mmCIF file of C-alpha atoms (C1' of nucleotides) in Angstrom:
data_model
loop_
_atom_site.group_PDB
_atom_site.id
_atom_site.type_symbol
_atom_site.label_atom_id
_atom_site.label_comp_id
_atom_site.label_asym_id
_atom_site.label_seq_id
_atom_site.Cartn_x
_atom_site.Cartn_y
_atom_site.Cartn_z
ATOM 1 C CA UNK V 755 54.311 101.939 90.378
ATOM 2 C CA UNK V 756 50.861 103.494 90.581
ATOM 3 C CA UNK V 757 49.116 103.248 93.897
ATOM 4 C CA UNK V 758 46.650 100.490 94.688
ATOM 5 C CA UNK V 759 47.737 98.416 91.754
ATOM 6 C CA UNK V 760 48.249 94.711 91.872
ATOM 7 C CA UNK V 761 51.764 94.532 93.175
ATOM 8 C CA UNK V 762 52.113 90.823 92.494
ATOM 9 C CA UNK V 763 51.477 91.382 88.810
ATOM 10 C CA UNK V 764 53.673 94.466 88.705
ATOM 11 C CA UNK V 765 56.603 92.641 90.217
ATOM 12 C CA UNK V 766 56.195 89.732 87.845
ATOM 13 C CA UNK V 767 56.044 92.039 84.842
ATOM 14 C CA UNK V 768 59.573 93.236 85.372
ATOM 15 C CA UNK V 769 60.924 89.864 86.369
ATOM 16 C CA UNK V 770 61.045 90.194 90.135
ATOM 17 C CA UNK V 771 59.564 87.355 92.152
ATOM 18 C CA UNK V 772 56.648 88.558 94.255
ATOM 19 C CA UNK V 773 57.834 87.516 97.665
ATOM 20 C CA UNK V 774 56.068 88.420 100.897
ATOM 21 C CA UNK V 775 58.798 90.976 101.644
ATOM 22 C CA UNK V 776 58.648 92.664 98.256
ATOM 23 C CA UNK V 777 54.870 92.906 98.307
ATOM 24 C CA UNK V 778 54.934 94.508 101.741
ATOM 25 C CA UNK V 779 57.587 96.878 100.570
ATOM 26 C CA UNK V 780 55.419 97.877 97.613
ATOM 27 C CA UNK V 781 52.514 98.512 99.931
ATOM 28 C CA UNK V 782 54.569 100.725 102.193
ATOM 29 C CA UNK V 783 56.094 102.626 99.283
ATOM 30 C CA UNK V 784 53.227 102.985 96.847
ATOM 31 C CA UNK V 785 49.928 102.770 98.725
ATOM 32 C CA UNK V 786 49.950 106.471 99.446
ATOM 33 C CA UNK V 787 48.819 109.743 97.981
ATOM 34 C CA UNK V 788 52.112 111.562 97.798
ATOM 35 C CA UNK V 789 55.677 111.029 96.816
ATOM 36 C CA UNK V 790 57.625 109.300 99.537
ATOM 37 C CA UNK V 791 61.195 110.116 100.530
ATOM 38 C CA UNK V 792 62.988 107.717 102.817
ATOM 39 C CA UNK V 793 66.205 106.208 104.049
ATOM 40 C CA UNK V 794 66.811 102.474 104.272
ATOM 41 C CA UNK V 795 66.320 102.625 108.010
ATOM 42 C CA UNK V 796 62.960 104.362 107.727
ATOM 43 C CA UNK V 797 61.852 101.634 105.410
ATOM 44 C CA UNK V 798 63.039 98.734 107.547
ATOM 45 C CA UNK V 799 61.050 100.073 110.476
ATOM 46 C CA UNK V 800 57.905 100.665 108.433
ATOM 47 C CA UNK V 801 57.938 97.282 106.727
ATOM 48 C CA UNK V 802 58.573 95.483 109.994
ATOM 49 C CA UNK V 803 55.582 97.238 111.548
ATOM 50 C CA UNK V 804 53.417 96.528 108.521
ATOM 51 C CA UNK V 805 54.337 92.820 108.559
ATOM 52 C CA UNK V 806 54.303 92.475 112.335
ATOM 53 C CA UNK V 807 57.619 90.664 112.093
ATOM 54 C CA UNK V 808 61.216 91.592 111.460
ATOM 55 C CA UNK V 809 62.580 92.078 107.967
ATOM 56 C CA UNK V 810 66.284 91.701 107.438
ATOM 57 C CA UNK V 811 68.324 94.799 106.657
ATOM 58 C CA UNK V 812 70.025 92.971 103.799
ATOM 59 C CA UNK V 813 66.696 92.201 102.174
ATOM 60 C CA UNK V 814 65.699 95.825 102.254
ATOM 61 C CA UNK V 815 69.012 96.890 100.739
ATOM 62 C CA UNK V 816 68.782 94.221 98.039
ATOM 63 C CA UNK V 817 65.189 94.973 97.199
ATOM 64 C CA UNK V 818 65.600 98.728 97.178
ATOM 65 C CA UNK V 819 68.478 98.321 94.756
ATOM 66 C CA UNK V 820 66.459 95.911 92.624
ATOM 67 C CA UNK V 821 63.597 98.425 92.539
ATOM 68 C CA UNK V 822 66.018 101.196 91.670
ATOM 69 C CA UNK V 823 67.432 99.199 88.767
ATOM 70 C CA UNK V 824 63.902 98.566 87.484
ATOM 71 C CA UNK V 825 62.999 102.234 87.721
ATOM 72 C CA UNK V 826 60.626 101.969 90.674
ATOM 73 C CA UNK V 827 62.826 104.113 92.873
ATOM 74 C CA UNK V 828 65.340 106.890 92.444
ATOM 75 C CA UNK V 829 68.277 107.705 94.639
ATOM 76 C CA UNK V 830 68.567 111.350 95.668
ATOM 77 C CA UNK V 831 71.870 113.177 96.012
ATOM 78 C CA UNK V 832 72.359 114.582 99.454
ATOM 79 C CA UNK V 833 75.871 114.811 100.747
ATOM 80 C CA UNK V 834 74.840 113.118 103.843
ATOM 81 C CA UNK V 835 75.881 110.219 105.937
ATOM 82 C CA UNK V 836 73.126 108.134 104.415
ATOM 83 C CA UNK V 837 71.279 107.552 101.135
ATOM 84 C CA UNK V 838 67.846 108.904 100.392
ATOM 85 C CA UNK V 839 65.390 107.371 97.958
ATOM 86 C CA UNK V 840 62.331 108.757 96.246
ATOM 87 C CA UNK V 841 59.245 107.037 94.856
ATOM 88 C CA UNK V 842 58.993 109.847 92.318
ATOM 89 C CA UNK V 843 61.299 108.587 89.587
ATOM 90 C CA UNK V 844 60.731 111.418 87.148
ATOM 91 C CA UNK V 845 63.362 114.122 86.686
ATOM 92 C CA UNK V 846 62.665 116.695 89.346
ATOM 93 C CA UNK V 847 64.405 118.817 91.936
ATOM 94 C CA UNK V 848 64.392 118.942 95.719
ATOM 95 C CA UNK V 849 64.409 121.041 98.800
ATOM 96 C CA UNK V 850 66.365 119.627 101.700
ATOM 97 C CA UNK V 851 65.467 120.889 105.139
ATOM 98 C CA UNK V 852 68.723 121.010 107.052
ATOM 99 C CA UNK V 853 66.933 121.232 110.399
ATOM 100 C CA UNK V 854 64.747 118.157 110.035
ATOM 101 C CA UNK V 855 66.622 116.335 107.261
ATOM 102 C CA UNK V 856 63.409 116.118 105.271
ATOM 103 C CA UNK V 857 63.284 116.089 101.498
ATOM 104 C CA UNK V 858 60.562 117.969 99.669
ATOM 105 C CA UNK V 859 59.776 117.615 95.978
ATOM 106 C CA UNK V 860 59.966 120.577 93.687
ATOM 107 C CA UNK V 861 57.235 120.868 91.082
ATOM 108 C CA UNK V 862 58.296 121.466 87.492
ATOM 109 C CA UNK V 863 56.714 124.879 87.696
ATOM 110 C CA UNK V 864 58.891 125.864 90.655
ATOM 111 C CA UNK V 865 62.171 125.948 88.746
ATOM 112 C CA UNK V 866 62.753 126.844 85.106
ATOM 113 C CA UNK V 867 64.372 124.347 82.786
ATOM 114 C CA UNK V 868 68.111 124.467 83.300
ATOM 115 C CA UNK V 869 70.179 125.230 80.270
ATOM 116 C CA UNK V 870 73.764 123.977 80.375
ATOM 117 C CA UNK V 871 76.127 125.661 77.984
ATOM 118 C CA UNK V 872 79.220 123.692 78.919
ATOM 119 C CA UNK V 873 80.078 120.511 77.107
ATOM 120 C CA UNK V 874 82.484 117.839 78.298
ATOM 121 C CA UNK V 875 84.205 116.050 75.466
ATOM 122 C CA UNK V 876 83.213 112.428 75.058
ATOM 123 C CA UNK V 877 80.675 112.664 77.860
ATOM 124 C CA UNK V 878 76.934 112.888 77.760
ATOM 125 C CA UNK V 879 74.677 114.334 80.426
ATOM 126 C CA UNK V 880 72.894 111.716 82.493
ATOM 127 C CA UNK V 881 70.988 114.005 84.816
ATOM 128 C CA UNK V 882 70.686 117.581 85.985
ATOM 129 C CA UNK V 883 69.499 118.014 89.523
ATOM 130 C CA UNK V 884 69.004 121.029 91.693
ATOM 131 C CA UNK V 885 69.206 120.786 95.430
ATOM 132 C CA UNK V 886 67.903 123.731 97.415
ATOM 133 C CA UNK V 887 69.028 123.642 101.008
ATOM 134 C CA UNK V 888 66.741 125.438 103.410
ATOM 135 C CA UNK V 889 66.818 126.011 107.139
ATOM 136 C CA UNK V 890 64.960 127.827 109.858
ATOM 137 C CA UNK V 891 64.687 131.552 109.236
ATOM 138 C CA UNK V 892 66.329 132.465 112.540
ATOM 139 C CA UNK V 893 69.472 130.405 111.942
ATOM 140 C CA UNK V 894 72.804 131.780 110.769
ATOM 141 C CA UNK V 895 73.389 131.510 107.036
ATOM 142 C CA UNK V 896 75.579 128.593 106.083
ATOM 143 C CA UNK D 374 92.637 131.453 101.096
ATOM 144 C CA UNK D 375 94.466 133.028 98.186
ATOM 145 C CA UNK D 376 97.441 131.146 96.861
ATOM 146 C CA UNK D 377 100.986 131.856 98.049
ATOM 147 C CA UNK D 378 99.788 133.853 101.020
ATOM 148 C CA UNK D 379 101.299 133.613 104.439
ATOM 149 C CA UNK D 380 99.389 130.685 105.828
ATOM 150 C CA UNK D 381 100.615 131.203 109.374
ATOM 151 C CA UNK D 382 99.100 134.668 109.462
ATOM 152 C CA UNK D 383 95.930 133.505 107.743
ATOM 153 C CA UNK D 384 95.360 130.741 110.240
ATOM 154 C CA UNK D 385 95.948 133.075 113.146
ATOM 155 C CA UNK D 386 93.534 135.622 111.763
ATOM 156 C CA UNK D 387 90.599 133.273 112.101
ATOM 157 C CA UNK D 388 91.693 131.821 115.399
ATOM 158 C CA UNK D 389 93.255 128.553 114.319
ATOM 159 C CA UNK D 390 96.668 127.697 115.706
ATOM 160 C CA UNK D 391 99.218 127.426 112.931
ATOM 161 C CA UNK D 392 100.469 123.931 113.556
ATOM 162 C CA UNK D 393 102.829 122.074 111.250
ATOM 163 C CA UNK D 394 99.924 119.930 110.006
ATOM 164 C CA UNK D 395 97.629 122.840 109.245
ATOM 165 C CA UNK D 396 100.322 124.765 107.406
ATOM 166 C CA UNK D 397 101.124 121.749 105.242
ATOM 167 C CA UNK D 398 97.440 121.266 104.560
ATOM 168 C CA UNK D 399 97.180 124.890 103.429
ATOM 169 C CA UNK D 400 100.123 124.424 101.113
ATOM 170 C CA UNK D 401 98.599 121.336 99.529
ATOM 171 C CA UNK D 402 95.180 122.937 99.180
ATOM 172 C CA UNK D 403 95.956 126.499 98.178
ATOM 173 C CA UNK D 404 99.372 126.639 96.541
ATOM 174 C CA UNK D 405 97.921 125.849 93.145
ATOM 175 C CA UNK D 406 96.478 127.552 90.109
ATOM 176 C CA UNK D 407 93.060 125.925 89.982
ATOM 177 C CA UNK D 408 90.231 124.914 92.199
ATOM 178 C CA UNK D 409 90.927 121.646 93.926
ATOM 179 C CA UNK D 410 88.362 118.909 94.541
ATOM 180 C CA UNK D 411 89.310 116.109 96.887
ATOM 181 C CA UNK D 412 88.256 113.446 99.321
ATOM 182 C CA UNK D 413 89.721 113.070 102.792
ATOM 183 C CA UNK D 414 91.778 110.136 101.592
ATOM 184 C CA UNK D 415 93.269 112.081 98.701
ATOM 185 C CA UNK D 416 94.307 114.746 101.140
ATOM 186 C CA UNK D 417 95.846 112.409 103.702
ATOM 187 C CA UNK D 418 98.068 110.917 101.002
ATOM 188 C CA UNK D 419 99.115 114.271 99.603
ATOM 189 C CA UNK D 420 99.916 115.844 102.971
ATOM 190 C CA UNK D 421 101.870 112.786 104.071
ATOM 191 C CA UNK D 422 103.955 112.974 100.911
ATOM 192 C CA UNK D 423 104.444 116.722 101.290
ATOM 193 C CA UNK D 424 105.554 116.336 104.915
ATOM 194 C CA UNK D 425 107.564 113.149 104.364
ATOM 195 C CA UNK D 426 105.876 111.674 107.403
ATOM 196 C CA UNK D 427 102.486 110.303 108.280
ATOM 197 C CA UNK D 428 99.598 112.530 109.232
ATOM 198 C CA UNK D 429 96.801 111.062 111.279
ATOM 199 C CA UNK D 430 93.432 110.572 109.632
ATOM 200 C CA UNK D 431 91.717 112.150 112.605
ATOM 201 C CA UNK D 432 93.789 115.303 112.222
ATOM 202 C CA UNK D 433 92.809 115.631 108.580
ATOM 203 C CA UNK D 434 89.138 115.159 109.436
ATOM 204 C CA UNK D 435 89.355 117.677 112.263
ATOM 205 C CA UNK D 436 91.216 120.233 110.245
ATOM 206 C CA UNK D 437 89.068 119.891 107.144
ATOM 207 C CA UNK D 438 86.025 120.469 109.300
ATOM 208 C CA UNK D 439 87.672 123.406 111.005
ATOM 209 C CA UNK D 440 88.515 124.900 107.599
ATOM 210 C CA UNK D 441 84.983 124.272 106.408
ATOM 211 C CA UNK D 442 83.552 126.065 109.424
ATOM 212 C CA UNK D 443 85.844 129.034 108.768
ATOM 213 C CA UNK D 444 84.850 129.181 105.114
ATOM 214 C CA UNK D 445 88.126 127.933 103.643
ATOM 215 C CA UNK D 446 86.485 124.814 102.213
ATOM 216 C CA UNK D 447 83.080 123.788 100.979
ATOM 217 C CA UNK D 448 81.553 120.333 101.044
ATOM 218 C CA UNK D 449 80.040 119.190 97.758
ATOM 219 C CA UNK D 450 76.821 117.162 97.520
ATOM 220 C CA UNK D 451 77.377 113.888 95.788
ATOM 221 C CA UNK D 452 75.288 110.970 96.875
ATOM 222 C CA UNK D 453 78.337 108.923 97.145
ATOM 223 C CA UNK D 454 80.005 106.698 99.638
ATOM 224 C CA UNK D 455 82.382 109.491 100.569
ATOM 225 C CA UNK D 456 82.491 113.260 101.020
ATOM 226 C CA UNK D 457 84.003 115.622 98.508
ATOM 227 C CA UNK D 458 85.407 119.015 99.323
ATOM 228 C CA UNK D 459 86.186 122.020 97.187
ATOM 229 C CA UNK D 460 88.641 124.868 97.650
ATOM 230 C CA UNK D 461 86.269 127.054 95.665
ATOM 231 C CA UNK D 462 83.904 128.234 98.384
ATOM 232 C CA UNK D 463 81.812 130.526 96.227
ATOM 233 C CA UNK D 464 78.349 129.468 95.089
ATOM 234 C CA UNK D 465 78.841 127.457 91.942
ATOM 235 C CA UNK D 466 77.709 124.262 90.263
ATOM 236 C CA UNK D 467 79.407 121.008 89.322
ATOM 237 C CA UNK D 468 79.762 118.281 86.822
ATOM 238 C CA UNK D 469 80.343 114.840 88.267
ATOM 239 C CA UNK D 470 81.944 112.277 86.009
ATOM 240 C CA UNK D 471 80.362 108.978 86.936
ATOM 241 C CA UNK D 472 83.116 106.996 85.203
ATOM 242 C CA UNK D 473 86.104 108.569 86.924
ATOM 243 C CA UNK D 474 84.358 110.073 89.987
ATOM 244 C CA UNK D 475 85.925 113.422 89.173
ATOM 245 C CA UNK D 476 84.306 116.724 90.020
ATOM 246 C CA UNK D 477 84.531 119.616 87.587
ATOM 247 C CA UNK D 478 83.563 123.191 88.361
ATOM 248 C CA UNK D 479 80.897 124.944 86.378
ATOM 249 C CA UNK D 480 81.553 128.560 85.506
ATOM 250 C CA UNK D 481 78.832 131.077 86.257
ATOM 251 C CA UNK D 482 78.388 131.566 82.543
ATOM 252 C CA UNK D 483 77.661 127.871 81.982
ATOM 253 C CA UNK D 484 74.335 127.840 83.793
ATOM 254 C CA UNK D 485 71.803 130.649 84.059
ATOM 255 C CA UNK D 486 70.811 131.951 87.453
ATOM 256 C CA UNK D 487 68.215 129.642 88.941
ATOM 257 C CA UNK D 488 64.969 131.205 89.930
ATOM 258 C CA UNK D 489 62.989 129.361 92.595
ATOM 259 C CA UNK D 490 59.336 130.159 92.774
ATOM 260 C CA UNK D 491 58.490 127.912 95.672
ATOM 261 C CA UNK D 492 58.627 129.159 99.205
ATOM 262 C CA UNK D 493 58.763 127.046 102.339
ATOM 263 C CA UNK D 494 57.119 128.709 105.304
ATOM 264 C CA UNK D 495 59.510 129.694 108.047
ATOM 265 C CA UNK D 496 62.517 128.543 106.062
ATOM 266 C CA UNK D 497 65.111 130.505 104.179
ATOM 267 C CA UNK D 498 67.223 129.273 101.293
ATOM 268 C CA UNK D 499 70.798 128.491 102.280
ATOM 269 C CA UNK D 500 72.091 127.350 98.924
ATOM 270 C CA UNK D 501 71.019 126.342 95.433
ATOM 271 C CA UNK D 502 73.297 123.862 93.755
ATOM 272 C CA UNK D 503 73.111 122.070 90.453
ATOM 273 C CA UNK D 504 74.804 118.751 89.945
ATOM 274 C CA UNK D 505 75.194 117.578 86.373
ATOM 275 C CA UNK D 506 76.069 113.910 86.158
ATOM 276 C CA UNK D 507 77.948 112.929 83.046
ATOM 277 C CA UNK D 508 79.297 109.658 81.736
ATOM 278 C CA UNK D 509 80.997 108.186 78.735
ATOM 279 C CA UNK D 510 79.053 108.715 75.524
ATOM 280 C CA UNK D 511 78.946 105.011 74.694
ATOM 281 C CA UNK D 512 77.421 103.958 77.983
ATOM 282 C CA UNK D 513 73.760 103.163 78.552
ATOM 283 C CA UNK D 514 71.759 106.065 79.919
ATOM 284 C CA UNK D 515 71.194 105.862 83.636
ATOM 285 C "C1'" DC I 356 110.086 128.711 131.207
ATOM 286 C "C1'" DA I 357 105.974 127.035 133.428
ATOM 287 C "C1'" DA I 358 101.023 126.935 132.883
ATOM 288 C "C1'" DT I 359 97.183 126.066 129.962
ATOM 289 C "C1'" DA I 360 94.349 125.641 126.366
ATOM 290 C "C1'" DG I 361 94.055 123.883 122.122
ATOM 291 C "C1'" DT I 362 96.068 119.976 118.909
ATOM 292 C "C1'" DT I 363 97.623 115.622 117.264
ATOM 293 C "C1'" DT I 364 97.646 110.908 117.520
ATOM 294 C "C1'" DA I 365 96.680 105.800 117.545
ATOM 295 C "C1'" DG I 366 93.374 103.098 118.135
ATOM 296 C "C1'" DA I 367 88.663 101.958 119.476
ATOM 297 C "C1'" DA I 368 83.813 102.809 118.476
ATOM 298 C "C1'" DT I 369 80.103 103.848 115.412
ATOM 299 C "C1'" DT I 370 77.417 103.866 111.341
ATOM 300 C "C1'" DA I 371 76.080 102.792 106.668
ATOM 301 C "C1'" DT I 372 76.584 99.463 103.430
ATOM 302 C "C1'" DT I 373 78.011 95.100 101.124
ATOM 303 C "C1'" DA I 374 79.408 90.229 101.150
ATOM 304 C "C1'" DT I 375 78.766 85.440 102.595
ATOM 305 C "C1'" DA I 376 76.924 81.166 103.196
ATOM 306 C "C1'" DA I 377 73.135 78.607 104.977
ATOM 307 C "C1'" DT I 378 68.301 78.127 104.795
ATOM 308 C "C1'" DG I 379 63.841 79.100 102.695
ATOM 309 C "C1'" DT I 380 60.481 79.721 98.934
ATOM 310 C "C1'" DA I 381 58.216 80.728 94.244
ATOM 311 C "C1'" DG I 382 57.308 78.784 90.087
ATOM 312 C "C1'" DA I 383 58.193 75.283 86.730
ATOM 313 C "C1'" DT I 384 58.360 70.262 85.916
ATOM 314 C "C1'" DT I 385 56.978 66.219 86.582
ATOM 315 C "C1'" DA K 1500 50.848 67.584 94.906
ATOM 316 C "C1'" DA K 1501 55.784 66.126 95.352
ATOM 317 C "C1'" DT K 1502 60.121 67.614 93.574
ATOM 318 C "C1'" DC K 1503 63.448 70.478 91.524
ATOM 319 C "C1'" DT K 1504 65.935 74.632 90.785
ATOM 320 C "C1'" DA K 1505 66.936 79.216 90.643
ATOM 321 C "C1'" DC K 1506 66.338 83.031 93.072
ATOM 322 C "C1'" DA K 1507 65.419 85.316 97.900
ATOM 323 C "C1'" DT K 1508 65.892 85.979 102.619
ATOM 324 C "C1'" DT K 1509 68.361 85.831 106.626
ATOM 325 C "C1'" DA K 1510 71.808 86.361 110.410
ATOM 326 C "C1'" DT K 1511 76.111 87.429 110.709
ATOM 327 C "C1'" DA K 1512 80.675 88.828 109.266
ATOM 328 C "C1'" DA K 1513 83.309 92.084 106.593
ATOM 329 C "C1'" DT K 1514 84.328 96.637 104.849
ATOM 330 C "C1'" DA K 1515 84.592 101.491 104.607
ATOM 331 C "C1'" DA K 1516 83.867 106.161 106.014
ATOM 332 C "C1'" DT K 1517 83.686 108.820 109.851
ATOM 333 C "C1'" DT K 1518 83.690 110.123 114.784
ATOM 334 C "C1'" DC K 1519 85.162 109.478 119.523
ATOM 335 C "C1'" DT K 1520 88.522 108.988 123.240
ATOM 336 C "C1'" DA K 1521 92.120 109.654 126.149
ATOM 337 C "C1'" DA K 1522 96.906 110.246 126.337
ATOM 338 C "C1'" DA K 1523 100.855 112.710 124.664
ATOM 339 C "C1'" DC K 1524 102.241 116.971 122.521
ATOM 340 C "C1'" DT K 1525 102.867 121.953 121.354
ATOM 341 C "C1'" DA K 1526 101.811 126.888 120.519
ATOM 342 C "C1'" DT K 1527 100.877 130.772 123.022
ATOM 343 C "C1'" DT K 1528 100.364 133.531 127.379
ATOM 344 C "C1'" DG K 1529 101.935 135.334 131.535
#
DNA sequence: CAATAGTTTAGAATTATTATAATGTAGATT
DNA sequence: AATCTACATTATAATAATTCTAAACTATTG
């Protein structure tokens, strides 16, 4: 979803009812300059603040998953205790800062196209993602 | 840990007490031809069978983490509901079969070395891992 | 073989996520 | 605009993975 668009229309277009909660969620997610990486908990807090009232955890889970299914959000693979999501739904790679647990997008120009020479019979490739784990320079190598 | 080695000695070498549970875990993990990918639950079942008695979940968690810290095991990044571990601790990439939830190793020759042109100030790169998600050919693209 | 430091264990606690069932609401129909 | 209906939201319960705890146990040291 492009920023500053009419979220009510956008939601309707893909068959999601524009409820108060979903519109607020859109505002939090897409009214911003940059790509946004978040966990469900981050989002609950931010939407609650934005609305000046509580939003239910279940609603955020449901809506995030609805958005994901519609291609508004992308889940990012971190072997962590929790799930991360990304408003940048295009194929791209990430840095993960192991000190702060922050995700950083990788521009296309940062990593060459990855060529996979192995083939798995009867299977097709759904995605190819690179995760670069970084940490403070003065820490011991993992 | 190479296969068929003396696990008691190996454990001692890195400062882990060779208990009955740890030795059995070594046997399950390393007395095999190929790399082994597993979840904690897989391992609990296999060790219990091997020992012909129950092993506590907590012990498996503790010991897996101890082995990971000592470099005997490597955790693999899947944004899943559970953690996967790998007896192949060298830097390498994976296929993840989204139908069967199986991990498959990627040989060095299957993917070219990945060159990262981005630099994050004050941070060093700990690891670069590629995850290739595959699924049945006749399924809709994710 | 006793001391002790590390280990295992069952079960409780915690955390992320999903399910449930009652209530609320958007949009269509009158 | 009142009503209907399907979908949404909510609080709460359920589930699942993982970690914590404190007591019992055991490998090593002296």
